[in-house]
Amino acid sequence: MSTPDAFDEITSFIAPVCPWNAAWEESEERLLDERPQGFHPEDIGRGAFERLHEVWRPAALDVLFYAYYVAHKDHPEKLAYFEAAQPLHARAWEALAEVDALLARGAEVTPELAATLVSLARTLIGGAR
């Protein structure tokens, strides 16, 4: 019979399974299957959080709060850019949905819609003109 020390030594190379990480990976895999055209990182987080048993949710929130704190403290300009871009992301997703609907009906994408998408893309990737 092995002692706890021997067990710890034998299993030391195995990373502990974290429910939050597992739920996150599951959520991301599901979204990759369901939305191959793309999705927001927040969608992964929401799906992961919903999958978690309520017992694990407080610890998951602690991780999210810490990540936000670190991002806010260490990368304030990136965080500000991310937060400011949220309305643009939403508008881009709406425009893409409109393109999908037009193409599904066999209709052409209007030049105005194409121009809107190009403008949003340039702004979001930092090359606005």
Tab-separated table of C-alpha atoms in Angstrom:
chain	number	residue	atom	x	y	z
A	1	MET	CA	0.000	0.000	0.000
A	2	SER	CA	1.392	3.384	-0.963
A	3	THR	CA	1.709	6.255	1.441
A	4	PRO	CA	0.255	9.690	0.674
A	5	ASP	CA	3.786	10.885	-0.095
A	6	ALA	CA	4.284	8.147	-2.690
A	7	PHE	CA	0.888	8.909	-4.247
A	8	ASP	CA	1.713	12.616	-4.442
A	9	GLU	CA	5.055	11.824	-6.043
A	10	ILE	CA	3.512	9.471	-8.603
A	11	THR	CA	0.740	11.886	-9.563
A	12	SER	CA	2.782	15.082	-9.387
A	13	PHE	CA	3.076	15.295	-13.177
A	14	ILE	CA	-0.705	15.270	-13.631
A	15	ALA	CA	-2.246	18.714	-13.718
A	16	PRO	CA	-5.224	19.017	-11.415
A	17	VAL	CA	-8.537	19.240	-13.241
A	18	CYS	CA	-10.097	22.621	-12.679
A	19	PRO	CA	-13.853	22.711	-13.294
A	20	TRP	CA	-13.604	26.269	-14.609
A	21	ASN	CA	-10.924	25.336	-17.165
A	22	ALA	CA	-12.850	22.250	-18.216
A	23	ALA	CA	-16.091	24.211	-18.606
A	24	TRP	CA	-14.247	26.920	-20.549
A	25	GLU	CA	-12.743	24.405	-22.975
A	26	GLU	CA	-16.100	22.646	-23.393
A	27	SER	CA	-17.833	25.951	-24.089
A	28	GLU	CA	-15.205	26.969	-26.634
A	29	GLU	CA	-15.407	23.616	-28.438
A	30	ARG	CA	-19.204	23.870	-28.586
A	31	LEU	CA	-19.033	27.392	-30.007
A	32	LEU	CA	-16.436	26.357	-32.590
A	33	ASP	CA	-18.876	23.680	-33.784
A	34	GLU	CA	-21.990	25.872	-33.626
A	35	ARG	CA	-20.517	29.131	-34.912
A	36	PRO	CA	-17.543	28.453	-37.175
A	37	GLN	CA	-17.908	31.998	-38.544
A	38	GLY	CA	-16.774	33.319	-35.154
A	39	PHE	CA	-17.840	34.413	-31.701
A	40	HIS	CA	-16.778	36.692	-28.871
A	41	PRO	CA	-14.599	35.515	-25.975
A	42	GLU	CA	-17.417	36.634	-23.668
A	43	ASP	CA	-19.618	33.984	-25.296
A	44	ILE	CA	-17.142	31.339	-24.172
A	45	GLY	CA	-17.153	32.704	-20.635
A	46	ARG	CA	-20.935	32.877	-20.428
A	47	GLY	CA	-21.286	29.322	-21.687
A	48	ALA	CA	-18.611	28.088	-19.303
A	49	PHE	CA	-20.175	29.834	-16.330
A	50	GLU	CA	-23.602	28.370	-17.160
A	51	ARG	CA	-22.072	24.878	-17.290
A	52	LEU	CA	-20.499	25.170	-13.863
A	53	HIS	CA	-22.218	23.658	-10.868
A	54	GLU	CA	-23.261	26.423	-8.484
A	55	VAL	CA	-20.663	25.217	-5.964
A	56	TRP	CA	-17.844	26.178	-8.357
A	57	ARG	CA	-19.255	29.536	-9.468
A	58	PRO	CA	-17.814	31.677	-6.628
A	59	ALA	CA	-14.282	30.426	-7.373
A	60	ALA	CA	-14.823	31.066	-11.089
A	61	LEU	CA	-15.948	34.609	-10.343
A	62	ASP	CA	-12.811	35.099	-8.264
A	63	VAL	CA	-10.722	34.102	-11.300
A	64	LEU	CA	-12.661	36.501	-13.526
A	65	PHE	CA	-12.347	39.347	-11.032
A	66	TYR	CA	-8.622	38.740	-10.738
A	67	ALA	CA	-8.186	38.635	-14.514
A	68	TYR	CA	-10.101	41.890	-14.842
A	69	TYR	CA	-8.009	43.482	-12.100
A	70	VAL	CA	-4.752	42.433	-13.747
A	71	ALA	CA	-5.945	43.635	-17.148
A	72	HIS	CA	-7.116	46.932	-15.665
A	73	LYS	CA	-3.919	47.446	-13.670
A	74	ASP	CA	-1.356	46.222	-16.193
A	75	HIS	CA	-3.039	47.044	-19.497
A	76	PRO	CA	-5.367	50.016	-18.973
A	77	GLU	CA	-5.104	51.230	-22.565
A	78	LYS	CA	-5.928	47.783	-24.005
A	79	LEU	CA	-8.853	47.404	-21.615
A	80	ALA	CA	-10.154	50.874	-22.504
A	81	TYR	CA	-9.887	50.025	-26.209
A	82	PHE	CA	-11.724	46.733	-25.651
A	83	GLU	CA	-14.539	48.405	-23.718
A	84	ALA	CA	-14.857	51.243	-26.243
A	85	ALA	CA	-15.001	48.762	-29.121
A	86	GLN	CA	-17.961	46.785	-27.773
A	87	PRO	CA	-20.618	48.846	-29.619
A	88	LEU	CA	-18.581	48.506	-32.820
A	89	HIS	CA	-18.351	44.733	-32.339
A	90	ALA	CA	-22.110	44.568	-31.858
A	91	ARG	CA	-22.731	46.603	-35.024
A	92	ALA	CA	-20.276	44.426	-36.995
A	93	TRP	CA	-22.089	41.264	-35.856
A	94	GLU	CA	-25.423	42.816	-36.889
A	95	ALA	CA	-24.032	43.714	-40.305
A	96	LEU	CA	-22.610	40.223	-40.761
A	97	ALA	CA	-25.973	38.716	-39.838
A	98	GLU	CA	-27.578	40.987	-42.428
A	99	VAL	CA	-25.073	39.782	-45.057
A	100	ASP	CA	-25.800	36.153	-44.133
A	101	ALA	CA	-29.552	36.750	-44.461
A	102	LEU	CA	-29.151	38.410	-47.860
A	103	LEU	CA	-26.913	35.662	-49.175
A	104	ALA	CA	-29.244	32.957	-47.834
A	105	ARG	CA	-32.070	34.502	-49.878
A	106	GLY	CA	-29.868	34.719	-52.954
A	107	ALA	CA	-29.854	38.509	-52.787
A	108	GLU	CA	-26.860	40.717	-53.391
A	109	VAL	CA	-25.081	42.561	-50.616
A	110	THR	CA	-25.681	46.262	-51.070
A	111	PRO	CA	-22.686	48.557	-51.592
A	112	GLU	CA	-23.748	50.501	-48.492
A	113	LEU	CA	-23.666	47.366	-46.345
A	114	ALA	CA	-20.284	46.371	-47.756
A	115	ALA	CA	-18.965	49.875	-47.037
A	116	THR	CA	-20.304	49.691	-43.474
A	117	LEU	CA	-18.525	46.380	-42.895
A	118	VAL	CA	-15.256	47.689	-44.333
A	119	SER	CA	-15.451	50.813	-42.177
A	120	LEU	CA	-16.204	48.801	-39.027
A	121	ALA	CA	-13.406	46.336	-39.778
A	122	ARG	CA	-10.878	49.110	-40.325
A	123	THR	CA	-11.891	50.821	-37.102
A	124	LEU	CA	-11.795	47.612	-35.086
A	125	ILE	CA	-8.353	46.592	-36.330
A	126	GLY	CA	-6.989	50.092	-35.846
A	127	GLY	CA	-6.765	51.262	-39.430
A	128	ALA	CA	-9.722	53.624	-39.619
A	129	ARG	CA	-9.712	56.107	-42.462
